[in-house]
XYZ file of C-alpha atoms in Angstrom:
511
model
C 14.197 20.172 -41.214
C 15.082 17.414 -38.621
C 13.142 17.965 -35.213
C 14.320 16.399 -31.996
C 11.107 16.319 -29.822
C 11.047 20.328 -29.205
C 14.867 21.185 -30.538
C 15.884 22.184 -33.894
C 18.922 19.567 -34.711
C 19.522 20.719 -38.624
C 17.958 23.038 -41.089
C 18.803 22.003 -44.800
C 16.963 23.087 -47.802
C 17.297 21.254 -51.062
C 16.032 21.355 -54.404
C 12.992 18.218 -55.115
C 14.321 17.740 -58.704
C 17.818 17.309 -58.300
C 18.344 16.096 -54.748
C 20.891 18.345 -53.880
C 21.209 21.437 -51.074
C 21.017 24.773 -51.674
C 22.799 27.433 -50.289
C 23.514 30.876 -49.923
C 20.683 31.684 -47.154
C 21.153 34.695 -44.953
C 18.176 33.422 -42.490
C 15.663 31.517 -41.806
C 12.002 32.007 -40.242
C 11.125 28.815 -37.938
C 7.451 29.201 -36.441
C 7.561 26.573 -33.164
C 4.061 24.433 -32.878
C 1.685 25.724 -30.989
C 3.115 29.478 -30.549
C 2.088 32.243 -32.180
C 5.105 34.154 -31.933
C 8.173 33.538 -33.967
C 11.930 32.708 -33.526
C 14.566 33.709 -36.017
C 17.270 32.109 -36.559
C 20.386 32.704 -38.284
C 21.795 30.033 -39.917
C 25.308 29.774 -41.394
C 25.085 27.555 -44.495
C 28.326 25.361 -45.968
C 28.713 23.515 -49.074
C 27.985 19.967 -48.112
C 27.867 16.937 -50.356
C 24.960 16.051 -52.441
C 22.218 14.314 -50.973
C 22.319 11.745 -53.370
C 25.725 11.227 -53.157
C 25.529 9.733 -49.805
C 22.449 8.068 -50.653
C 24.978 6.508 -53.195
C 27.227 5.264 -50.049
C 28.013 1.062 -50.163
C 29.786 -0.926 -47.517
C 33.104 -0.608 -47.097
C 33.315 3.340 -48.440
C 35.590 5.773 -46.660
C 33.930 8.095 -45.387
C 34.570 11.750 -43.496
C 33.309 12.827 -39.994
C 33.503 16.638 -39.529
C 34.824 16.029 -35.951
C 36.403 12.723 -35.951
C 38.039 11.978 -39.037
C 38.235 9.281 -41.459
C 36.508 6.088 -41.107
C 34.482 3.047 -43.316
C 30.870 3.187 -43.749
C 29.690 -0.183 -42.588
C 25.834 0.356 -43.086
C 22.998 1.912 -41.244
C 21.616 0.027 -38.011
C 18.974 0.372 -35.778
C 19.636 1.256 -32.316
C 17.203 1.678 -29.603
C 17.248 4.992 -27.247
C 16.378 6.091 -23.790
C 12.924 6.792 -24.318
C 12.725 3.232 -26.095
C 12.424 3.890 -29.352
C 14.636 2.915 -32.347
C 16.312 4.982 -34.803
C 18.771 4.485 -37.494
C 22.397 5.108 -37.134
C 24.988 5.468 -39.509
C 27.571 3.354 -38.479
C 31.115 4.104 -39.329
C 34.124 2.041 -38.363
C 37.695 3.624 -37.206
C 40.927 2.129 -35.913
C 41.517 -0.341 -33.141
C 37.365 -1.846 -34.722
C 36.180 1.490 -32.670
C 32.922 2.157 -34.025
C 30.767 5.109 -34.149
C 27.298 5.783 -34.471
C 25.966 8.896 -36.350
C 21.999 9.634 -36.274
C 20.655 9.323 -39.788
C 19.139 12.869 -39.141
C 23.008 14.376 -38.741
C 24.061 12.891 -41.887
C 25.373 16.254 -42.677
C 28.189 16.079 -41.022
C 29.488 12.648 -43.119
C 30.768 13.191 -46.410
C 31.980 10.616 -48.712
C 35.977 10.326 -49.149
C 37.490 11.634 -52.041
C 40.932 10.728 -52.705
C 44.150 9.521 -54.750
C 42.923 6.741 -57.150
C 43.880 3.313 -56.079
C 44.666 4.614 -52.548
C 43.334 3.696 -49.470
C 43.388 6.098 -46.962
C 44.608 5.689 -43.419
C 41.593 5.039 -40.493
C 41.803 7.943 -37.328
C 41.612 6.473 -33.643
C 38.508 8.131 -31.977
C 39.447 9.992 -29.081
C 42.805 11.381 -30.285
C 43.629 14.784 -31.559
C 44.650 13.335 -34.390
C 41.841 14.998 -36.678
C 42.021 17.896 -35.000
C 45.888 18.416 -35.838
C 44.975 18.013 -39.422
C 42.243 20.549 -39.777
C 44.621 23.007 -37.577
C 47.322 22.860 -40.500
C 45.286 23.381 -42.988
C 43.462 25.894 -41.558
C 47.365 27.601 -40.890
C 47.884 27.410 -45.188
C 44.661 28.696 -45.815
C 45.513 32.495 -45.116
C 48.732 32.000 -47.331
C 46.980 30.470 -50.311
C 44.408 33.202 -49.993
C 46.808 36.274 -50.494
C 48.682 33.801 -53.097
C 45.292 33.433 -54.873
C 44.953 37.087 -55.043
C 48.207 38.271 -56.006
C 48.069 35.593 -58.958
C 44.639 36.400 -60.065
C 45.299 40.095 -59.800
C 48.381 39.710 -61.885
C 46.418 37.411 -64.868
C 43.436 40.033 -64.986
C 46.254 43.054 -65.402
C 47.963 41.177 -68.328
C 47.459 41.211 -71.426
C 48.053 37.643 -72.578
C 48.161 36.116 -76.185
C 44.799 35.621 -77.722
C 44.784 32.777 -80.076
C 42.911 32.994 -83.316
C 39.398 31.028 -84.149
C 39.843 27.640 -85.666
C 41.830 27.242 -89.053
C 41.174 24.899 -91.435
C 43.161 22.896 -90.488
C 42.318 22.797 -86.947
C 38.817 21.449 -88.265
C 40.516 19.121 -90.310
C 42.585 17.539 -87.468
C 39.182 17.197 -85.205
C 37.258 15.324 -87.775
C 40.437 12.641 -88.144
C 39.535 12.055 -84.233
C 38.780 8.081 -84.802
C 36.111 7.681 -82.343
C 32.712 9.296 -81.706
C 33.489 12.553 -79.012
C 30.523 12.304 -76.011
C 28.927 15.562 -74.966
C 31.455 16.027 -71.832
C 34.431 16.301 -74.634
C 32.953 18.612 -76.639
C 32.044 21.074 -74.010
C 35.249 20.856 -72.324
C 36.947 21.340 -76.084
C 34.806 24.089 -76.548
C 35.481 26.097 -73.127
C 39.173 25.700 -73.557
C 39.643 26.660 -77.210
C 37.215 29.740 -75.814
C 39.861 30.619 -73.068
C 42.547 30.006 -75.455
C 41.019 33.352 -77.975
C 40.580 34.999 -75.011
C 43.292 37.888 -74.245
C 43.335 36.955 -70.271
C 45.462 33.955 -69.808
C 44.149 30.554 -69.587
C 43.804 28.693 -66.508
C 41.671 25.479 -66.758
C 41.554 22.225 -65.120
C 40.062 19.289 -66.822
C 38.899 16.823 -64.591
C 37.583 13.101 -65.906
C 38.227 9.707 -65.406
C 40.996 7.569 -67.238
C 39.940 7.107 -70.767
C 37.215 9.437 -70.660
C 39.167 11.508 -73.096
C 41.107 14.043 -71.626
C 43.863 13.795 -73.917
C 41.849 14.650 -77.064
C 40.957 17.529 -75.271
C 44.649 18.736 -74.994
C 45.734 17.554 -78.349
C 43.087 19.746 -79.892
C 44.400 22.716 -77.461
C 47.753 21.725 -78.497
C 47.465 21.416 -82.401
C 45.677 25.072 -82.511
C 48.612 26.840 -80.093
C 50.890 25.115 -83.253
C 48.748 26.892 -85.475
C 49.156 29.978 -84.016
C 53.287 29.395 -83.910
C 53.490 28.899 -80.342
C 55.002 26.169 -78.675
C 53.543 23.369 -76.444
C 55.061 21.925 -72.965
C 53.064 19.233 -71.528
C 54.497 18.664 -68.417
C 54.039 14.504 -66.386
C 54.951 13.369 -63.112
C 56.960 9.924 -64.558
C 59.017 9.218 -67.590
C 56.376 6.214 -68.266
C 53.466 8.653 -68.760
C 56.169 10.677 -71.074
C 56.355 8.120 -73.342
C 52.952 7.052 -73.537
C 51.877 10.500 -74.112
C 54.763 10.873 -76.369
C 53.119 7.977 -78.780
C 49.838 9.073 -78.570
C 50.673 12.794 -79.471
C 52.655 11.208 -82.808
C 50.408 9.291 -83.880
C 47.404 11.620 -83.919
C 49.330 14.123 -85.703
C 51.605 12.164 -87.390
C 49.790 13.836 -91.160
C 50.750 17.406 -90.017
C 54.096 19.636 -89.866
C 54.393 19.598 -86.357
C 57.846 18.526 -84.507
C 56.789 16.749 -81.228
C 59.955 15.784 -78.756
C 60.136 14.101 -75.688
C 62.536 14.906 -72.988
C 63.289 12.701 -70.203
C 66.077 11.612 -68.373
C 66.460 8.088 -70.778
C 67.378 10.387 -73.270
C 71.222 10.115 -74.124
C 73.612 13.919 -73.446
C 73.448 13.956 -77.070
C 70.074 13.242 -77.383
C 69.245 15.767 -75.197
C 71.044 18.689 -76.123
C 69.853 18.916 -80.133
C 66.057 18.849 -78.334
C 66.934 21.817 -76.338
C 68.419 23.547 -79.360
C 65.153 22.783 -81.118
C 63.246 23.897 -78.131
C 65.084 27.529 -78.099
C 65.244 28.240 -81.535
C 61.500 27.501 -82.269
C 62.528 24.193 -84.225
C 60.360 22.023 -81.414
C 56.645 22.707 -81.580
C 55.508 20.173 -78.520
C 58.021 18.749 -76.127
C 56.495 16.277 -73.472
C 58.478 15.643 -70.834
C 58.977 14.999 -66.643
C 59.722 18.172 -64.619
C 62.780 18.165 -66.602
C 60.852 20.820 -68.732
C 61.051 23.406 -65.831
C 64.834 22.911 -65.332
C 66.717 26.613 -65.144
C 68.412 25.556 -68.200
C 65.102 25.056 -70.524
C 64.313 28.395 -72.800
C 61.271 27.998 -75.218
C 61.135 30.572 -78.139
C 57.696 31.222 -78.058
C 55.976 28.878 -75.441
C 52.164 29.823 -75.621
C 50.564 26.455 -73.566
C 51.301 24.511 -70.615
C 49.954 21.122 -70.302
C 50.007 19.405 -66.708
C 49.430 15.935 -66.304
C 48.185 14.882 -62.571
C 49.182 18.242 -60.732
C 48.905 16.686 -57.295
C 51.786 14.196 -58.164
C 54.607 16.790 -58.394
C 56.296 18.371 -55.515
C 56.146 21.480 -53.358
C 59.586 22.492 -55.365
C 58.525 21.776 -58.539
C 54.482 23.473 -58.146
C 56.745 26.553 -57.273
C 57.736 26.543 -60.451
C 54.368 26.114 -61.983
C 52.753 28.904 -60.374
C 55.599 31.198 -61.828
C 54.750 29.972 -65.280
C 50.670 30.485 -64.653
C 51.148 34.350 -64.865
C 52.626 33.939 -68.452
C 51.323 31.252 -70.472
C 47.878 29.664 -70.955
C 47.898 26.777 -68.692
C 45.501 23.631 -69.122
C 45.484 20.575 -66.321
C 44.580 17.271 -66.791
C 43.391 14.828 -63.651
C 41.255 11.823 -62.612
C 41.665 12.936 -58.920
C 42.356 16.609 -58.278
C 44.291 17.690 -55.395
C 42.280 19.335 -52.572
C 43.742 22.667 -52.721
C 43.642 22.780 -57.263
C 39.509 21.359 -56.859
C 38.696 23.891 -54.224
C 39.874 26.810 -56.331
C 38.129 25.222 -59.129
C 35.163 25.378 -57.390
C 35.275 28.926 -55.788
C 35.629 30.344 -59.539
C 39.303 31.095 -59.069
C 39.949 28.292 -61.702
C 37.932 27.716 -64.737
C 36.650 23.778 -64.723
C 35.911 21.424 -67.409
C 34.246 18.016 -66.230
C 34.065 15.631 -68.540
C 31.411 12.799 -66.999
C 30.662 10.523 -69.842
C 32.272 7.867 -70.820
C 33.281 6.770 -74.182
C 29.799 4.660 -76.259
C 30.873 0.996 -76.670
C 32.480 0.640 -73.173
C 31.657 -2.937 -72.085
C 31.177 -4.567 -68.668
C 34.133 -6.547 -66.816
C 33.321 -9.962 -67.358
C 34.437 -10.967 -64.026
C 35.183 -14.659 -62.515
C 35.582 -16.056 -58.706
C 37.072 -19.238 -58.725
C 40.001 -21.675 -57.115
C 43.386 -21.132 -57.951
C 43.949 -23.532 -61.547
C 46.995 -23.170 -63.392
C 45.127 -25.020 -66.505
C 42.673 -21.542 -66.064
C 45.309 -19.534 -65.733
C 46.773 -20.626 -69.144
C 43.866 -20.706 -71.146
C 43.444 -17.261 -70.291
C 46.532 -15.955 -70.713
C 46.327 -17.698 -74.227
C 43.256 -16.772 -74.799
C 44.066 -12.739 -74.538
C 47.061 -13.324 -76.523
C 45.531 -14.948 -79.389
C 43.095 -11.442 -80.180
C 46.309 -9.711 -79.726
C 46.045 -8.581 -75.957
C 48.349 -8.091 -72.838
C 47.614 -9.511 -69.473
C 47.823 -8.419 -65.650
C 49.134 -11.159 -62.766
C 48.551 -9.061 -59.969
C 50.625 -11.170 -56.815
C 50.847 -8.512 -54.160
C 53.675 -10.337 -51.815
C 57.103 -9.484 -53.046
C 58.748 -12.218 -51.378
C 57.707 -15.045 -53.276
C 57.056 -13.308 -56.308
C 60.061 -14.653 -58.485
C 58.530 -18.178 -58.049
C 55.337 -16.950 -59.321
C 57.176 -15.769 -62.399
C 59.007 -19.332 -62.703
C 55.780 -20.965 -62.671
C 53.966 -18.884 -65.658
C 57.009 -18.863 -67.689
C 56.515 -23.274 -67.540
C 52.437 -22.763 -68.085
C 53.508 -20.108 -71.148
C 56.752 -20.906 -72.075
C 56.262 -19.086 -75.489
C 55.052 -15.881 -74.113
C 57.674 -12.808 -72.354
C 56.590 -12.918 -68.751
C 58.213 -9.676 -66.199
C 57.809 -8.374 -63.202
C 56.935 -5.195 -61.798
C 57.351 -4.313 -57.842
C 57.785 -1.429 -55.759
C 61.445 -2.693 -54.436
C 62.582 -2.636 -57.780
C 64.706 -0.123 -58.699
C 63.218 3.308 -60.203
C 64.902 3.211 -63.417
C 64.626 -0.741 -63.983
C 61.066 -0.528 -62.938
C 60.255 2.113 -65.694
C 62.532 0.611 -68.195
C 59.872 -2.734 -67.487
C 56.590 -0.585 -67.579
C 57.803 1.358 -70.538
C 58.374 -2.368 -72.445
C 55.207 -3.588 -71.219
C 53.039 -0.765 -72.957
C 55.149 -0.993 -76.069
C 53.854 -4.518 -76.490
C 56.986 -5.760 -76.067
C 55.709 -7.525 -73.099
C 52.995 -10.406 -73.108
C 52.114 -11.149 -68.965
C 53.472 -8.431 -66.429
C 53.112 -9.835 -62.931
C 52.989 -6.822 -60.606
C 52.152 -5.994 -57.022
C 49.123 -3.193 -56.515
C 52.168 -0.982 -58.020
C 50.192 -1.131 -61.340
C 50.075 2.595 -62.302
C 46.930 4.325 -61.939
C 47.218 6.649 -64.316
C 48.555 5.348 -67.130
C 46.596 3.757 -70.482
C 47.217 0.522 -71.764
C 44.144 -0.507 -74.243
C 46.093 -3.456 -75.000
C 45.656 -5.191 -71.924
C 42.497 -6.252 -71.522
C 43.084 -9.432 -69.152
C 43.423 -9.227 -65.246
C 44.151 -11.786 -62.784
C 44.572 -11.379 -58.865
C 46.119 -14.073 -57.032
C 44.898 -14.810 -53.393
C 42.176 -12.082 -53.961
C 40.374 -13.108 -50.717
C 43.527 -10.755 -48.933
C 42.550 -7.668 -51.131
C 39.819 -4.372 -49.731
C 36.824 -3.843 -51.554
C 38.624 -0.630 -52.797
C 41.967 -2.816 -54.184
C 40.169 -4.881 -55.883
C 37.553 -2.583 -57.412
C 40.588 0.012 -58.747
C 42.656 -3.113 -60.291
C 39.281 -4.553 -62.107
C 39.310 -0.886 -63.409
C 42.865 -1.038 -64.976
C 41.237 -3.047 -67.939
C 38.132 -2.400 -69.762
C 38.610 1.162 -70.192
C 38.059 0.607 -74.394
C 35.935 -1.139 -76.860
C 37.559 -4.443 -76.094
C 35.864 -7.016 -74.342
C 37.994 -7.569 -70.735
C 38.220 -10.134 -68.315
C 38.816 -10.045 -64.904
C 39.559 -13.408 -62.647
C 39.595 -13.395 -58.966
C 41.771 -16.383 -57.697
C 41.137 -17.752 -54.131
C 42.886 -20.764 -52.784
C 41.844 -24.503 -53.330
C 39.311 -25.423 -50.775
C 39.765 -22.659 -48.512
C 36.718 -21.533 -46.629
C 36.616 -17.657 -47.453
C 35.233 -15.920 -44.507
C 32.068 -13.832 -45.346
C 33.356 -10.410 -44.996
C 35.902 -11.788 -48.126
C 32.959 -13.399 -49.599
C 31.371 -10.341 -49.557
C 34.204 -8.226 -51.068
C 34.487 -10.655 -53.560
C-alpha cells in the first residue's frame, strides 16, 4: 500500500516469495489511522507486470506509460517537492528529449516493452493524442476478436478431431537419437503437446522460447508422431530462407526413417513444383515446409493432421485469414521468440494452450566480447581465426552507401575467403538467394546492414564484428551480439570504434 500523507495512491498485494502481484480481489478493507470506523473500498485489479520484472529495468529499456505511451527508461532520480522533501522518480525519456517523471510509488502504471526482436520501437511526443489514438483502435478490434474467439472455440469444443495414438516405438526411438541433452522447458513443452495431440479436441498450442532454445525439437517430435499416425505435416514460415533452413534440419534428423519431407517455395522450378503437389495430394509427401505458398487455393493434402507455424506475427492479415480457417480442422502448433500481442494475450486468458520453454541449452558460453580501434590487421586475424575451426563470420556495416568499398577492402585483407553482401536495398530474391548461400556454408564473411535475420539459425557463425559501433542503441548492439553464441561454440564479438576518436560517454556507456 503506498500512502500519500492522508490519501490512498495504490493498493497492490503481492506474494513475499515470488515477488509478483496477485489478483483476482473483489475488495478491500482499509482501516484509516486514528479512526475507528472503516472505509471500503472497491478496487478493480489488472494484470500488471511482475514486480521483479521492473526491478529488472537497465538504462536505455523501452518502456510503457499507461497514459503516455512509449518512452526509454533513463534511471531513477531524486527530485525534491513542495513540502521540501525528496523522492525518487522514475524518469523516462520521449521524443523531442521531453522527459517525464513518474513517482517510484506509481510504478504500476510503467511496464517494460515487449516487442519484435531486433526492433526498436518508435518514441511518442508527450502532449499529443498520439497514444490515445492507439489504445482507441485497439480497443475498436477488441469486440471483433472477442465474438471471433468464441465462435472458433465453440466450433473446436463441438468437433470431434483426430486423436493421435501414444508413442510407438519408434517415436521413442527417434527421441533418444536427439544429439544433445533436452533441458526441463523441452520436455514439458514435448510432453503437453504430444498430450494435446491424443487428445480428441483439436490442438491449439503456442510454443514460445528464445532462438536456439529448442523449439524445433519440439515440433519435429510433434511432427515424426503425426507421420506415425499417417497424417501429413505442413509447417508453414514467413521467408523462403527459414524454408530451407528448416528444410535441412527436418532431413537430417530424420534422415534414418521412411518419411518423405518436401519443401515448397517459390525457387522451386514449374516442374519442380508440380510432382510435390502430386505427392502432397496423393499422400506420397509426409512433411512439406514451405512459405504461405502452402495455403494457396490450389494446395490439397490427403490427410493433413498438423500445422506447424513459424513466427505467426510475420504473416499478413490475408494470409492469418487463412490460418484461422485451418485452426477448426487440424491440430495446430506455433512456434515464436516474440509473440504477437493479440496470439500472447489469448495464450494467456486460456483461450490458447502455452508451452514456455525458459532454459537454455547446458554448455552455452559467454560472448567473449572486444572494444577496440578500427585495425584491419584485427580484423584479419579474426576472420582467419574463425575460419580455421571451421566457422562463418558477421561484418555488420550499417550505411549502405559505402558498403561496396567495405567489401573491396576485406576481399584484399582475405583474398582467399568468399566475402558478400547483404542489405535491405537489395533485391528480395537476390538477397535470399545470398542468405540462403551464406547458411549453406557456401559463404565465408557476409557483410550486412542490421538486416541480419532475427530469426534464423546459423551455428556456424560464431564471429561478429560491428563497424563504427559507437553509432549503434544499446538495443542494436545487444540483439546483433546475440546472433552468435547461441551453441556450444565459443563466439566472439568485436566492437570497432574509430582511430582516436573521443567516444562521448553516453556511447561509452552503450558500449
Amino acid at each position: 500500500m503506498d500512502l500519500l500523507y492522508d490519501t490512498v495512491e495504490s493498493i497492490n498485494t503481492f506474494d513475499i516469495v515470488s515477488s509478483k502481484l496477485l489478483y483476482n480481489h473483489d475488495s478491500l478493507t482499509i482501516l484509516p489511522r486514528g479512526r475507528k470506523t472503516h472505509k471500503k473500498y472497491t478496487l478493480d485489479f489488472v494484470d500488471e507486470i511482475p514486480i521483479h520484472n521492473f526491478i529488472d529495468l537497465e538504462k536505455g529499456d523501452f518502456v510503457v506509460h499507461v497514459k503516455h505511451g512509449i518512452g526509454r527508461f533513463i534511471g531513477i532520480q531524486k527530485l525534491k517537492e513542495k513540502s521540501g522533501k525528496f523522492r525518487d522518480y522514475i524518469a523516462i525519456e520521449y521524443a523531442d528529449d521531453d522527459k517525464l517523471y513518474v513517482p517510484c510509488n506509481e510504478m504500476h502504471v510503467v511496464q517494460k516493452y515487449i516487442g519484435f526482436e531486433g526492433r526498436s520501437p518508435k518514441l511518442y511526443k508527450l502532449g499529443t493524442g498520439q497514444w490515445e489514438a492507439v489504445k482507441e483502435r485497439v480497443s475498436r478490434g477488441v469486440s471483433n476478436m472477442a465474438m471471433e474467439l468464441l465462435q472458433l472455440q465453440a466450433m473446436r469444443k463441438s468437433m470431434n478431431g483426430f486423436s493421435f495414438s501414444q508413442d510407438t516405438d519408434w517415436q521413442k526411438e527417434f527421441e533418444s537419437e536427439f544429439p544433445y541433452e533436452e533441458t526441463p522447458g523441452q520436455v514439458q513443452a514435448a510432453l503437453e503437446v504430444k498430450m494435446d495431440m491424443e487428445s480428441p479436441i483439436p490442438m491449439d498450442r503456442l510454443i514460445c522460447g528464445d532462438v536456439g532454445y529448442g523449439k524445433t525439437e519440439v515440433a519435429l517430435r510433434a511432427a515424426f508422431k503425426a507421420v506415425m499416425d499417417h497424417k501429413q505435416v505442413a509447417m508453414l514460415v514467413p521467408t523462403t530462407i527459414l524454408a530451407e533452413q528448416h528444410y535441412n534440419t527436418f532431413s537430417k534428423r530424420i534422415k534414418n526413417y521412411p518419411v518423405n519431407i518436401q519443401m515448397l517455395s517459390r525457387f522451386k522450378t514449374e516442374s519442380e513444383q508440380k510432382a510435390i503437389l502430386e505427392g502432397i495430394a496423393d499422400g506420397r509427401v509426409d512433411i512439406v515446409i514451405g512459405t504461405h505458398r502452402l495455403i494457396s487455393d490450389d494446395i490439397r493434402f490427403k490427410e493433413l493432421g498438423l500445422v506447424i507455424i513459424d513466427e505467426e506475427q510475420r504473416f499478413g492479415v490475408r494470409h492469418k485469414e487463412k490460418l484461422k480457417q485451418m485452426r477448426a480442422l487440424v491440430d495446430i502448433l506455433t512456434l515464436t521468440a516474440t509473440p504477437v500481442p493479440r496470439t500472447l494475450h489469448m495464450s494467456l486468458m486460456g483461450a490458447k494452450e502455452m508451452s514456455i520453454i525458459n532454459t537454455p541449452p547446458d554448455g552455452r558460453r559467454p560472448v567473449e566480447t572486444y572494444v577496440t580501434e578500427y585495425d584491419e590487421e584485427l580484423i584479419r586475424d579474426a576472420i582467419l581465426h574463425e575460419k580455421r575451426r571451421g566457422g562463418q563470420i558477421y561484418f555488420i556495416h550499417n550505411r549502405v552507401y559505402d558498403i561496396d568499398n567495405v567489401e573491396e577492402r576485406l576481399k584484399k585483407l582475405v583474398p582467399k575467403l568468399k566475402v558478400a553482401v547483404a542489405h535491405g536495398q537489395m533485391h528480395e530474391d537476390e538477397l535470399e538467394e545470398v542468405m540462403i548461400e551464406f547458411i549453406n556454408g557456401n559463404i565465408d564473411v557476409l557483410i550486412a546492414t542490421t538486416i541480419i535475420e532475427s530469426g534464423i539459425d546459423i551455428p556456424n557463425v560464431n564471429t561478429l564484428i560491428i563497424d563504427r559501433a559507437d553509432m549503434f542503441g544499446l538495443s542494436d548492439l545487444y540483439q546483433l551480439k546475440g546472433r552468435v553464441g547461441r551453441f556450444k561454440n565459443k563466439a566472439y564479438a568485436y566492437f570497432l570504434i574509430p582511430r582516436d576518436m573521443v567516444v562521448s560517454g553516453e556511447s561509452e556507456k552503450r558500449l
